[in-house]
Structures are given as C-alpha cells and as structure tokens.
Amino acid sequence: MSLAVAGRRPVLADLIARPTDRARAAALDAALVVAGAAVVAVLAQVEVPLWPVPVTGQTLAVVVVGAALGARRGAAALVTYLVAGLAGLPVFAGFTGTIAAITKPSFGFIIGFIFAAFVAGWFAERAWDRRPVLAFVGFAAASVIPFLFGVPYMAFILNTVLGKGLGIEAILAAGVTPFILGGIVKAALAALLIPAAWAGVRALERRSGR
C-alpha cells in the first residue's frame, strides 16, 4: 500500500516505523487493520446513559480508528469488523455476532461505518485532525455517513421485510432524532482525542530534538 498519494499527510499510524520489505510492510498494515477492528469491537460494548437514548462508543471508535489509520486502512478495519460479526464473533453491540444481523434494522449503520471511517481518514490525511475545530468539522461529517446507509436500510427492513408500514417521520424518529446529541458529543470527543495525540507527538519530538 503506497503512501505516496497526492495531498496526503501522515496520520498517527504512519508514525510507526514502516519496514522497507514489502511483505513486512503488508503485515504491519494487516496488524493495524485488525487492531482497529478490535478497538471498534471493544467500544461497541460501552454504553453511556444519554438523553433521549443511551449511546454506545461504536461511532466514536469508527471515527477515531479512521482518523488514526487513514482512509484505506480505516475502511479495511471496519470491513474486518463487519465480516467478523457476520462470522459469529461477538463484536457487535451487546456482544452479538451472527449472519442473521443482516436482517436487523440497524445493520445498515454498520455498513455505513466502513465509509465513515474512510471519510474520517480522508480528513486526517489532509491534516484536519491536527486542530480541534477542523477535526470536529471533519469528524462530524464522517458521523453523518452511517445515517445515509442506516436509515434507508432500516426503512427497508421495517416496512418491506417486517411490514410495519412506517412513514418517513416515524423512521426518522426511530433512526435519526434520538442519536443527534450523541453524535455531536462523540464527534467532539474524537476532535479532542486525536489532536491531543498529535500534540503529544509534537511534544515528544521537541524533547528529542527532532
């Protein structure tokens, strides 16, 4: 995987010394991808009581992993997470994992996580992750992506598969409105964490005289 992409700036994962040997470099990328999927799996189990509904750390993990790994590796981490869950590993929220997850109204959001991680990584590769304000804008944009996939998927499962006959207002009330506040909070938290990590890196570089 070449890092020579026009306009691309290093992301946090690029600070790890990259082997010159192609096989070892690929192994490093694979390890980062698996680690990213594991982070999402762990934070998916974290639930915070927030009004009007509790929120999990899943979206926060998606954004942080995407920003830390970059667009391609971030998206690959979420593909790995999705495949692991469908294979039966208990990585989805509530320690669940099954191929039957595709029949759940919420599965479209998991599909959207792949693209959300890519978008967060894209912004990070353009150094938007170095300053909290820019990071918040980029991460908030990434946080919208799962809804673009999740809401239509939810409507399809509820209305076409389950025959609920819900209108657009009911769908939005179920799949969007309750999560707006949580989404803002998680984007803001990510916009503090990633720039703070970069600040730590710069401090270490100053101490080492680099």
mmCIF file of C-alpha atoms in Angstrom:
data_model
loop_
_atom_site.group_PDB
_atom_site.id
_atom_site.type_symbol
_atom_site.label_atom_id
_atom_site.label_comp_id
_atom_site.label_asym_id
_atom_site.label_seq_id
_atom_site.Cartn_x
_atom_site.Cartn_y
_atom_site.Cartn_z
ATOM 1 C CA MET A 1 0.000 0.000 0.000
ATOM 2 C CA SER A 2 1.765 3.145 -1.153
ATOM 3 C CA LEU A 3 1.695 6.273 0.976
ATOM 4 C CA ALA A 4 2.555 8.464 -1.992
ATOM 5 C CA VAL A 5 -0.904 9.863 -2.536
ATOM 6 C CA ALA A 6 -1.327 13.419 -3.807
ATOM 7 C CA GLY A 7 -2.154 15.778 -0.946
ATOM 8 C CA ARG A 8 -1.782 13.056 1.667
ATOM 9 C CA ARG A 9 -0.317 13.926 5.054
ATOM 10 C CA PRO A 10 0.839 11.345 7.590
ATOM 11 C CA VAL A 11 -1.739 10.010 10.039
ATOM 12 C CA LEU A 12 -0.950 8.757 13.529
ATOM 13 C CA ALA A 13 -0.393 5.183 12.355
ATOM 14 C CA ASP A 14 2.259 6.400 9.923
ATOM 15 C CA LEU A 15 4.462 7.352 12.870
ATOM 16 C CA ILE A 16 5.203 3.651 13.321
ATOM 17 C CA ALA A 17 8.452 2.852 11.540
ATOM 18 C CA ARG A 18 7.466 1.232 8.260
ATOM 19 C CA PRO A 19 9.531 -1.772 7.103
ATOM 20 C CA THR A 20 11.188 -1.425 3.723
ATOM 21 C CA ASP A 21 10.421 -5.059 2.963
ATOM 22 C CA ARG A 22 7.081 -5.274 1.155
ATOM 23 C CA ALA A 23 5.866 -8.378 2.982
ATOM 24 C CA ARG A 24 6.660 -6.901 6.383
ATOM 25 C CA ALA A 25 5.012 -3.619 5.428
ATOM 26 C CA ALA A 26 1.883 -5.524 4.416
ATOM 27 C CA ALA A 27 1.989 -7.416 7.717
ATOM 28 C CA LEU A 28 2.173 -4.108 9.585
ATOM 29 C CA ASP A 29 -0.861 -2.798 7.701
ATOM 30 C CA ALA A 30 -2.746 -6.018 8.450
ATOM 31 C CA ALA A 31 -1.897 -5.749 12.145
ATOM 32 C CA LEU A 32 -3.108 -2.141 12.233
ATOM 33 C CA VAL A 33 -6.347 -3.121 10.499
ATOM 34 C CA VAL A 34 -7.013 -5.951 12.961
ATOM 35 C CA ALA A 35 -6.177 -3.677 15.891
ATOM 36 C CA GLY A 36 -8.595 -1.075 14.552
ATOM 37 C CA ALA A 37 -11.359 -3.661 14.260
ATOM 38 C CA ALA A 38 -10.654 -4.756 17.845
ATOM 39 C CA VAL A 39 -10.957 -1.173 19.108
ATOM 40 C CA VAL A 40 -14.363 -0.843 17.450
ATOM 41 C CA ALA A 41 -15.448 -4.192 18.913
ATOM 42 C CA VAL A 42 -14.466 -3.123 22.434
ATOM 43 C CA LEU A 43 -16.036 0.336 22.310
ATOM 44 C CA ALA A 44 -19.210 -1.097 20.767
ATOM 45 C CA GLN A 45 -19.853 -2.652 24.180
ATOM 46 C CA VAL A 46 -19.521 0.667 26.035
ATOM 47 C CA GLU A 47 -22.897 2.250 26.717
ATOM 48 C CA VAL A 48 -23.345 5.747 28.124
ATOM 49 C CA PRO A 49 -26.709 6.865 29.544
ATOM 50 C CA LEU A 50 -27.502 9.955 27.491
ATOM 51 C CA TRP A 51 -30.844 11.616 26.818
ATOM 52 C CA PRO A 52 -33.028 10.727 24.941
ATOM 53 C CA VAL A 53 -31.456 7.265 24.457
ATOM 54 C CA PRO A 54 -28.228 5.615 25.650
ATOM 55 C CA VAL A 55 -25.392 5.692 23.130
ATOM 56 C CA THR A 56 -22.526 3.276 22.563
ATOM 57 C CA GLY A 57 -18.906 4.056 21.850
ATOM 58 C CA GLN A 58 -19.194 2.461 18.423
ATOM 59 C CA THR A 59 -19.325 5.599 16.284
ATOM 60 C CA LEU A 60 -16.588 7.223 18.353
ATOM 61 C CA ALA A 61 -14.403 4.199 17.692
ATOM 62 C CA VAL A 62 -15.180 4.303 13.968
ATOM 63 C CA VAL A 63 -14.103 7.936 13.685
ATOM 64 C CA VAL A 64 -11.009 7.542 15.867
ATOM 65 C CA VAL A 65 -9.884 4.396 14.038
ATOM 66 C CA GLY A 66 -10.439 6.013 10.650
ATOM 67 C CA ALA A 67 -8.511 9.126 11.649
ATOM 68 C CA ALA A 68 -5.666 7.204 13.269
ATOM 69 C CA LEU A 69 -5.216 4.652 10.475
ATOM 70 C CA GLY A 70 -6.091 6.748 7.436
ATOM 71 C CA ALA A 71 -8.803 6.265 4.843
ATOM 72 C CA ARG A 72 -7.870 2.888 3.363
ATOM 73 C CA ARG A 73 -6.734 1.117 6.490
ATOM 74 C CA GLY A 74 -9.611 2.620 8.462
ATOM 75 C CA ALA A 75 -12.162 1.336 5.965
ATOM 76 C CA ALA A 76 -10.412 -2.047 5.911
ATOM 77 C CA ALA A 77 -10.647 -2.209 9.713
ATOM 78 C CA LEU A 78 -14.400 -1.706 9.557
ATOM 79 C CA VAL A 79 -14.770 -4.294 6.795
ATOM 80 C CA THR A 80 -12.881 -6.681 9.077
ATOM 81 C CA TYR A 81 -15.187 -5.771 11.959
ATOM 82 C CA LEU A 82 -18.295 -6.378 9.848
ATOM 83 C CA VAL A 83 -17.046 -9.712 8.493
ATOM 84 C CA ALA A 84 -16.028 -10.861 11.981
ATOM 85 C CA GLY A 85 -19.502 -10.102 13.302
ATOM 86 C CA LEU A 86 -21.239 -11.863 10.442
ATOM 87 C CA ALA A 87 -18.951 -14.852 11.009
ATOM 88 C CA GLY A 88 -20.293 -15.155 14.539
ATOM 89 C CA LEU A 89 -17.705 -13.378 16.651
ATOM 90 C CA PRO A 90 -19.423 -11.316 19.397
ATOM 91 C CA VAL A 91 -18.128 -7.947 18.203
ATOM 92 C CA PHE A 92 -21.376 -6.083 17.573
ATOM 93 C CA ALA A 93 -23.086 -4.079 20.320
ATOM 94 C CA GLY A 94 -24.328 -6.259 23.160
ATOM 95 C CA PHE A 95 -21.648 -8.896 22.459
ATOM 96 C CA THR A 96 -23.616 -10.184 19.479
ATOM 97 C CA GLY A 97 -22.448 -11.579 16.181
ATOM 98 C CA THR A 98 -24.306 -13.627 13.604
ATOM 99 C CA ILE A 99 -25.084 -13.743 9.899
ATOM 100 C CA ALA A 100 -28.672 -13.021 10.922
ATOM 101 C CA ALA A 101 -27.544 -9.475 11.752
ATOM 102 C CA ILE A 102 -28.258 -8.548 8.134
ATOM 103 C CA THR A 103 -31.969 -8.872 8.907
ATOM 104 C CA LYS A 104 -31.812 -6.360 11.750
ATOM 105 C CA PRO A 105 -32.995 -2.798 11.086
ATOM 106 C CA SER A 106 -29.718 -1.420 12.464
ATOM 107 C CA PHE A 107 -27.391 -3.376 10.155
ATOM 108 C CA GLY A 108 -27.260 -0.605 7.570
ATOM 109 C CA PHE A 109 -25.465 1.579 10.091
ATOM 110 C CA ILE A 110 -22.682 -0.997 10.350
ATOM 111 C CA ILE A 111 -22.300 -0.897 6.572
ATOM 112 C CA GLY A 112 -22.127 2.876 6.813
ATOM 113 C CA PHE A 113 -19.323 2.628 9.364
ATOM 114 C CA ILE A 114 -16.970 1.477 6.603
ATOM 115 C CA PHE A 115 -17.482 4.681 4.655
ATOM 116 C CA ALA A 116 -17.491 6.815 7.811
ATOM 117 C CA ALA A 117 -14.036 5.504 8.718
ATOM 118 C CA PHE A 118 -12.850 6.246 5.184
ATOM 119 C CA VAL A 119 -14.131 9.831 5.378
ATOM 120 C CA ALA A 120 -12.585 10.401 8.820
ATOM 121 C CA GLY A 121 -9.313 9.055 7.463
ATOM 122 C CA TRP A 122 -9.563 11.241 4.365
ATOM 123 C CA PHE A 123 -9.831 14.347 6.522
ATOM 124 C CA ALA A 124 -6.965 13.153 8.715
ATOM 125 C CA GLU A 125 -4.799 12.638 5.637
ATOM 126 C CA ARG A 126 -5.297 16.335 4.910
ATOM 127 C CA ALA A 127 -4.212 17.314 8.431
ATOM 128 C CA TRP A 128 -7.704 18.258 9.610
ATOM 129 C CA ASP A 129 -7.042 16.059 12.633
ATOM 130 C CA ARG A 130 -4.341 18.365 13.994
ATOM 131 C CA ARG A 131 -6.659 21.171 15.201
ATOM 132 C CA PRO A 132 -9.810 20.596 17.282
ATOM 133 C CA VAL A 133 -12.116 22.865 15.258
ATOM 134 C CA LEU A 134 -11.183 21.398 11.883
ATOM 135 C CA ALA A 135 -11.197 17.919 13.386
ATOM 136 C CA PHE A 136 -14.719 18.433 14.703
ATOM 137 C CA VAL A 137 -15.970 19.535 11.276
ATOM 138 C CA GLY A 138 -14.387 16.547 9.556
ATOM 139 C CA PHE A 139 -15.433 14.047 12.195
ATOM 140 C CA ALA A 140 -18.980 15.411 12.332
ATOM 141 C CA ALA A 141 -19.187 14.951 8.557
ATOM 142 C CA ALA A 142 -17.942 11.375 8.935
ATOM 143 C CA SER A 143 -20.518 10.758 11.669
ATOM 144 C CA VAL A 144 -23.329 11.605 9.258
ATOM 145 C CA ILE A 145 -22.314 8.853 6.816
ATOM 146 C CA PRO A 146 -23.780 5.879 8.752
ATOM 147 C CA PHE A 147 -27.210 7.528 8.677
ATOM 148 C CA LEU A 148 -27.081 7.751 4.877
ATOM 149 C CA PHE A 149 -26.881 3.965 4.789
ATOM 150 C CA GLY A 150 -28.627 3.090 8.029
ATOM 151 C CA VAL A 151 -31.883 4.993 7.648
ATOM 152 C CA PRO A 152 -32.836 3.620 4.187
ATOM 153 C CA TYR A 153 -31.813 0.123 5.316
ATOM 154 C CA MET A 154 -33.918 0.489 8.454
ATOM 155 C CA ALA A 155 -36.898 1.633 6.400
ATOM 156 C CA PHE A 156 -36.487 -1.346 4.056
ATOM 157 C CA ILE A 157 -36.313 -3.917 6.860
ATOM 158 C CA LEU A 158 -39.128 -2.414 8.905
ATOM 159 C CA ASN A 159 -41.519 -1.754 6.046
ATOM 160 C CA THR A 160 -40.692 -4.244 3.294
ATOM 161 C CA VAL A 161 -39.469 -7.206 5.333
ATOM 162 C CA LEU A 162 -41.433 -6.783 8.552
ATOM 163 C CA GLY A 163 -44.419 -4.994 7.034
ATOM 164 C CA LYS A 164 -44.587 -2.214 9.626
ATOM 165 C CA GLY A 165 -45.775 0.429 7.166
ATOM 166 C CA LEU A 166 -43.964 3.280 8.921
ATOM 167 C CA GLY A 167 -43.850 6.741 7.380
ATOM 168 C CA ILE A 168 -40.749 8.879 6.974
ATOM 169 C CA GLU A 169 -41.420 10.780 10.204
ATOM 170 C CA ALA A 170 -41.577 7.559 12.201
ATOM 171 C CA ILE A 171 -38.403 6.255 10.563
ATOM 172 C CA LEU A 172 -36.524 9.468 11.341
ATOM 173 C CA ALA A 173 -37.856 9.427 14.899
ATOM 174 C CA ALA A 174 -36.519 5.901 15.337
ATOM 175 C CA GLY A 175 -33.230 6.126 13.470
ATOM 176 C CA VAL A 176 -32.045 9.738 13.493
ATOM 177 C CA THR A 177 -33.524 12.100 16.062
ATOM 178 C CA PRO A 178 -32.545 10.164 19.219
ATOM 179 C CA PHE A 179 -28.921 9.959 18.102
ATOM 180 C CA ILE A 180 -28.213 13.567 17.110
ATOM 181 C CA LEU A 181 -26.973 14.684 20.527
ATOM 182 C CA GLY A 182 -24.860 11.565 20.989
ATOM 183 C CA GLY A 183 -23.342 12.004 17.542
ATOM 184 C CA ILE A 184 -22.329 15.579 18.315
ATOM 185 C CA VAL A 185 -20.809 14.561 21.642
ATOM 186 C CA LYS A 186 -18.816 11.718 20.077
ATOM 187 C CA ALA A 187 -17.547 13.884 17.207
ATOM 188 C CA ALA A 188 -16.449 16.494 19.747
ATOM 189 C CA LEU A 189 -14.717 13.863 21.876
ATOM 190 C CA ALA A 190 -12.856 12.496 18.854
ATOM 191 C CA ALA A 191 -11.925 16.076 17.931
ATOM 192 C CA LEU A 192 -10.268 16.389 21.331
ATOM 193 C CA LEU A 193 -8.583 12.974 21.425
ATOM 194 C CA ILE A 194 -6.861 12.935 18.032
ATOM 195 C CA PRO A 195 -5.443 16.494 18.153
ATOM 196 C CA ALA A 196 -4.308 15.772 21.728
ATOM 197 C CA ALA A 197 -2.439 12.731 20.441
ATOM 198 C CA TRP A 198 -0.741 14.895 17.816
ATOM 199 C CA ALA A 199 0.148 17.463 20.481
ATOM 200 C CA GLY A 200 1.763 14.668 22.464
ATOM 201 C CA VAL A 201 3.736 13.598 19.405
ATOM 202 C CA ARG A 202 4.992 17.145 18.842
ATOM 203 C CA ALA A 203 5.984 17.437 22.499
ATOM 204 C CA LEU A 204 7.989 14.224 22.290
ATOM 205 C CA GLU A 205 9.673 15.405 19.102
ATOM 206 C CA ARG A 206 10.696 18.666 20.784
ATOM 207 C CA ARG A 207 12.139 16.779 23.734
ATOM 208 C CA SER A 208 14.132 14.508 21.452
ATOM 209 C CA GLY A 209 15.338 17.495 19.419
ATOM 210 C CA ARG A 210 13.769 16.310 16.172
#
